[in-house]
PDB file of C-alpha atoms in Angstrom:
ATOM      1  CA  MET V  26     -14.148  32.041 -40.225  1.00 70.00           C
ATOM      2  CA  LEU V  27     -12.384  31.409 -36.902  1.00 71.00           C
ATOM      3  CA  LEU V  28     -15.281  32.990 -35.009  1.00 78.00           C
ATOM      4  CA  ARG V  29     -17.681  30.547 -36.661  1.00 81.00           C
ATOM      5  CA  VAL V  30     -15.570  27.456 -35.992  1.00 83.00           C
ATOM      6  CA  ALA V  31     -14.457  28.217 -32.411  1.00 84.00           C
ATOM      7  CA  PRO V  32     -17.876  27.729 -30.721  1.00 84.00           C
ATOM      8  CA  THR V  33     -18.336  24.422 -32.529  1.00 86.00           C
ATOM      9  CA  VAL V  34     -14.914  23.206 -31.419  1.00 89.00           C
ATOM     10  CA  VAL V  35     -15.568  24.310 -27.826  1.00 88.00           C
ATOM     11  CA  LEU V  36     -18.985  22.592 -27.814  1.00 88.00           C
ATOM     12  CA  LEU V  37     -17.494  19.392 -29.256  1.00 90.00           C
ATOM     13  CA  ALA V  38     -14.669  19.395 -26.709  1.00 91.00           C
ATOM     14  CA  LEU V  39     -17.111  19.977 -23.836  1.00 89.00           C
ATOM     15  CA  TRP V  40     -19.384  17.218 -25.104  1.00 89.00           C
ATOM     16  CA  VAL V  41     -16.562  14.670 -25.482  1.00 91.00           C
ATOM     17  CA  TRP V  42     -15.126  15.560 -22.084  1.00 89.00           C
ATOM     18  CA  ALA V  43     -18.510  15.312 -20.324  1.00 88.00           C
ATOM     19  CA  PHE V  44     -19.285  12.001 -22.052  1.00 88.00           C
ATOM     20  CA  ILE V  45     -15.938  10.430 -21.098  1.00 90.00           C
ATOM     21  CA  ASP V  46     -16.189  11.820 -17.564  1.00 88.00           C
ATOM     22  CA  CYS V  47     -19.700  10.413 -17.230  1.00 86.00           C
ATOM     23  CA  LEU V  48     -18.593   6.979 -18.457  1.00 87.00           C
ATOM     24  CA  THR V  49     -15.549   6.772 -16.192  1.00 88.00           C
ATOM     25  CA  THR V  50     -17.170   8.095 -13.017  1.00 87.00           C
ATOM     26  CA  PRO V  51     -17.955   5.356 -10.475  1.00 86.00           C
ATOM     27  CA  GLU V  52     -21.636   4.785  -9.778  1.00 84.00           C
ATOM     28  CA  ASP V  53     -21.329   5.900  -6.139  1.00 81.00           C
ATOM     29  CA  GLU V  54     -20.098   9.381  -7.156  1.00 84.00           C
ATOM     30  CA  ILE V  55     -23.076  10.130  -9.438  1.00 84.00           C
ATOM     31  CA  ARG V  56     -25.905  12.260  -8.094  1.00 82.00           C
ATOM     32  CA  HIS V  57     -29.639  12.537  -8.822  1.00 84.00           C
ATOM     33  CA  LEU V  58     -29.984  10.032 -11.700  1.00 86.00           C
ATOM     34  CA  PRO V  59     -28.603   6.614 -12.607  1.00 86.00           C
ATOM     35  CA  LYS V  60     -25.437   6.527 -14.664  1.00 86.00           C
ATOM     36  CA  VAL V  61     -27.183   5.163 -17.775  1.00 89.00           C
ATOM     37  CA  VAL V  62     -29.633   8.063 -17.766  1.00 90.00           C
ATOM     38  CA  TRP V  63     -26.798  10.587 -17.481  1.00 87.00           C
ATOM     39  CA  VAL V  64     -24.978   8.978 -20.417  1.00 89.00           C
ATOM     40  CA  ILE V  65     -28.131   9.171 -22.561  1.00 90.00           C
ATOM     41  CA  ILE V  66     -28.757  12.807 -21.577  1.00 90.00           C
ATOM     42  CA  VAL V  67     -25.177  13.821 -22.421  1.00 88.00           C
ATOM     43  CA  LEU V  68     -25.330  11.959 -25.754  1.00 89.00           C
ATOM     44  CA  LEU V  69     -28.729  13.242 -26.908  1.00 90.00           C
ATOM     45  CA  PHE V  70     -28.402  16.847 -25.702  1.00 89.00           C
ATOM     46  CA  PRO V  71     -24.755  17.839 -26.185  1.00 84.00           C
ATOM     47  CA  LEU V  72     -24.827  21.380 -24.791  1.00 87.00           C
ATOM     48  CA  VAL V  73     -27.551  21.108 -22.159  1.00 89.00           C
ATOM     49  CA  GLY V  74     -26.605  17.562 -21.154  1.00 89.00           C
ATOM     50  CA  SER V  75     -22.918  18.416 -20.760  1.00 88.00           C
ATOM     51  CA  ILE V  76     -23.658  21.478 -18.661  1.00 88.00           C
ATOM     52  CA  ALA V  77     -26.200  19.538 -16.569  1.00 88.00           C
ATOM     53  CA  TRP V  78     -23.603  16.810 -15.991  1.00 85.00           C
ATOM     54  CA  LEU V  79     -21.040  19.393 -14.863  1.00 85.00           C
ATOM     55  CA  VAL V  80     -23.468  21.143 -12.537  1.00 86.00           C
ATOM     56  CA  ALA V  81     -25.561  18.349 -11.072  1.00 83.00           C
ATOM     57  CA  GLY V  82     -24.313  14.964 -12.217  1.00 80.00           C
ATOM     58  CA  LYS V  83     -21.151  14.265 -10.301  1.00 77.00           C
ATOM     59  CA  ARG V  84     -20.092  14.733  -6.701  1.00 74.00           C
ATOM     60  CA  ARG V  85     -17.135  17.041  -6.710  1.00 70.00           C
ATOM     61  CA  ALA V  86     -14.475  16.637  -4.065  1.00 65.00           C
ATOM     62  CA  ARG V  87     -14.441  19.756  -1.966  1.00 60.00           C
ATOM     63  CA  ARG V  88     -11.196  19.075  -0.194  1.00 57.00           C
ATOM     64  CA  ARG V  89      -8.454  16.604  -0.921  1.00 58.00           C
ATOM     65  CA  GLN V  90      -6.924  14.857   2.013  1.00 59.00           C
ATOM     66  CA  VAL V  91      -3.225  14.201   2.016  1.00 54.00           C
ATOM     67  CA  PRO V  92      -2.049  10.794   3.235  1.00 58.00           C
ATOM     68  CA  TRP V  93       0.274  12.363   5.803  1.00 54.00           C
ATOM     69  CA  PRO V  94      -0.449  14.763   8.659  1.00 55.00           C
ATOM     70  CA  SER V  95      -0.162  18.470   8.057  1.00 57.00           C
ATOM     71  CA  GLY V  96       2.226  20.439  10.202  1.00 59.00           C
ATOM     72  CA  PRO V  97       4.344  23.587  10.293  1.00 58.00           C
ATOM     73  CA  THR V  98       5.565  22.894   6.758  1.00 57.00           C
ATOM     74  CA  ALA V  99       2.048  23.053   5.287  1.00 59.00           C
ATOM     75  CA  GLY V 100       2.256  24.018   1.667  1.00 59.00           C
ATOM     76  CA  TYR V 101       5.445  22.016   1.285  1.00 59.00           C
ATOM     77  CA  PRO V 102       4.150  18.455   1.566  1.00 57.00           C
ATOM     78  CA  GLU V 103       7.382  16.950   0.276  1.00 61.00           C
ATOM     79  CA  TYR V 104       8.934  17.819   3.647  1.00 60.00           C
ATOM     80  CA  GLU V 105       6.114  16.100   5.563  1.00 58.00           C
ATOM     81  CA  ARG V 106       6.155  12.711   3.862  1.00 63.00           C
ATOM     82  CA  PRO V 107       7.882   9.895   5.674  1.00 66.00           C
ATOM     83  CA  ARG V 108      11.108   9.208   3.844  1.00 68.00           C
ATOM     84  CA  PRO V 109      13.152   6.041   3.708  1.00 71.00           C
ATOM     85  CA  LEU V 110      16.405   6.071   5.614  1.00 71.00           C
ATOM     86  CA  ALA V 111      19.573   6.677   3.686  1.00 79.00           C
ATOM     87  CA  PRO V 112      21.872   3.632   3.627  1.00 77.00           C
ATOM     88  CA  ASP V 113      24.343   5.405   5.926  1.00 77.00           C
ATOM     89  CA  ASP V 114      21.614   5.945   8.539  1.00 79.00           C
ATOM     90  CA  ASP V 115      19.973   2.508   8.360  1.00 81.00           C
ATOM     91  CA  PRO V 116      21.277   0.288  11.189  1.00 84.00           C
ATOM     92  CA  GLU V 117      20.115  -2.915   9.469  1.00 86.00           C
ATOM     93  CA  PHE V 118      21.982  -2.040   6.293  1.00 86.00           C
ATOM     94  CA  LEU V 119      25.136  -1.157   8.202  1.00 86.00           C
ATOM     95  CA  ALA V 120      24.925  -4.419  10.175  1.00 89.00           C
ATOM     96  CA  SER V 121      24.550  -6.396   6.936  1.00 89.00           C
ATOM     97  CA  LEU V 122      27.657  -4.662   5.585  1.00 88.00           C
ATOM     98  CA  LYS V 123      29.579  -5.625   8.720  1.00 89.00           C
ATOM     99  CA  ARG V 124      28.412  -9.240   8.404  1.00 91.00           C
ATOM    100  CA  GLY V 125      29.435  -9.290   4.743  1.00 89.00           C
ATOM    101  CA  ASN V 126      32.812  -7.763   5.549  1.00 90.00           C
ATOM    102  CA  GLN V 127      33.384 -10.319   8.305  1.00 91.00           C
ATOM    103  CA  GLN V 128      32.544 -13.175   5.945  1.00 93.00           C
ATOM    104  CA  HIS V 129      34.975 -11.801   3.358  1.00 93.00           C
ATOM    105  CA  GLU V 130      37.685 -11.367   5.984  1.00 94.00           C
ATOM    106  CA  ASP V 131      37.203 -14.970   7.170  1.00 94.00           C
ATOM    107  CA  MET V 132      37.357 -16.233   3.591  1.00 95.00           C
ATOM    108  CA  LEU V 133      40.521 -14.202   2.926  1.00 95.00           C
ATOM    109  CA  LYS V 134      42.176 -15.562   6.078  1.00 95.00           C
ATOM    110  CA  GLN V 135      41.266 -19.098   5.014  1.00 95.00           C
ATOM    111  CA  TRP V 136      42.765 -18.517   1.545  1.00 95.00           C
ATOM    112  CA  GLU V 137      45.923 -17.020   3.051  1.00 96.00           C
ATOM    113  CA  ALA V 138      46.322 -19.986   5.408  1.00 96.00           C
ATOM    114  CA  ASP V 139      45.802 -22.382   2.492  1.00 95.00           C
ATOM    115  CA  LEU V 140      48.377 -20.480   0.416  1.00 95.00           C
ATOM    116  CA  ARG V 141      50.910 -20.575   3.280  1.00 94.00           C
ATOM    117  CA  ARG V 142      50.343 -24.312   3.711  1.00 92.00           C
ATOM    118  CA  ARG V 143      50.874 -24.929  -0.007  1.00 92.00           C
ATOM    119  CA  GLU V 144      54.022 -22.786  -0.032  1.00 92.00           C
ATOM    120  CA  GLU V 145      55.381 -24.734   2.939  1.00 91.00           C
ATOM    121  CA  ASP V 146      54.622 -27.990   1.151  1.00 89.00           C
ATOM    122  CA  LEU V 147      56.483 -26.768  -1.938  1.00 89.00           C
ATOM    123  CA  ARG V 148      59.494 -25.650   0.154  1.00 89.00           C
ATOM    124  CA  ARG V 149      59.734 -29.046   1.803  1.00 88.00           C
ATOM    125  CA  GLY V 150      59.624 -30.669  -1.605  1.00 82.00           C
ATOM    126  CA  GLU V 151      56.362 -32.371  -0.979  1.00 67.00           C
ATOM    127  CA  ARG V 152      53.835 -32.632  -3.659  1.00 63.00           C
ATOM    128  CA  PRO V 153      50.850 -30.369  -2.909  1.00 57.00           C
ATOM    129  CA  GLU V 154      47.604 -32.098  -2.160  1.00 62.00           C
ATOM    130  CA  GLU V 155      45.078 -32.110  -4.922  1.00 61.00           C
ATOM    131  CA  ASP V 156      42.248 -29.723  -4.328  1.00 59.00           C
ATOM    132  CA  PRO V 157      38.996 -31.725  -4.215  1.00 58.00           C
ATOM    133  CA  LYS V 158      37.135 -28.797  -5.798  1.00 61.00           C
ATOM    134  CA  GLY V 159      39.147 -29.042  -8.980  1.00 50.00           C
TER     135      GLY V 159
END
């Protein structure tokens, strides 16, 4: 039973794959015939049309080009890709941290000075000024 069903399943899978591939292939990658003709051929002649599509219908890429140059680490493209800098190595990030730290230090000094002034006012028995911010 399995030997009778297997060829049918393989033919059906090939036919569906060729049909979907034919439909999704851009017009500029199709060879010899217009796209509509290829779709009709694959639909009307499942075995012959699918095989014809695989052999002659679509331009196959012979060689894929990587978006980065190949070098001594060929075969390990993850080492060739340009990588973003780690935060510890990025001068802009480190400068922004220094600016943020300086702003926090200035704010802390301002708060400390305000606290000292208020404490002095309390020691002298003066009523502290109302904070306009609330």
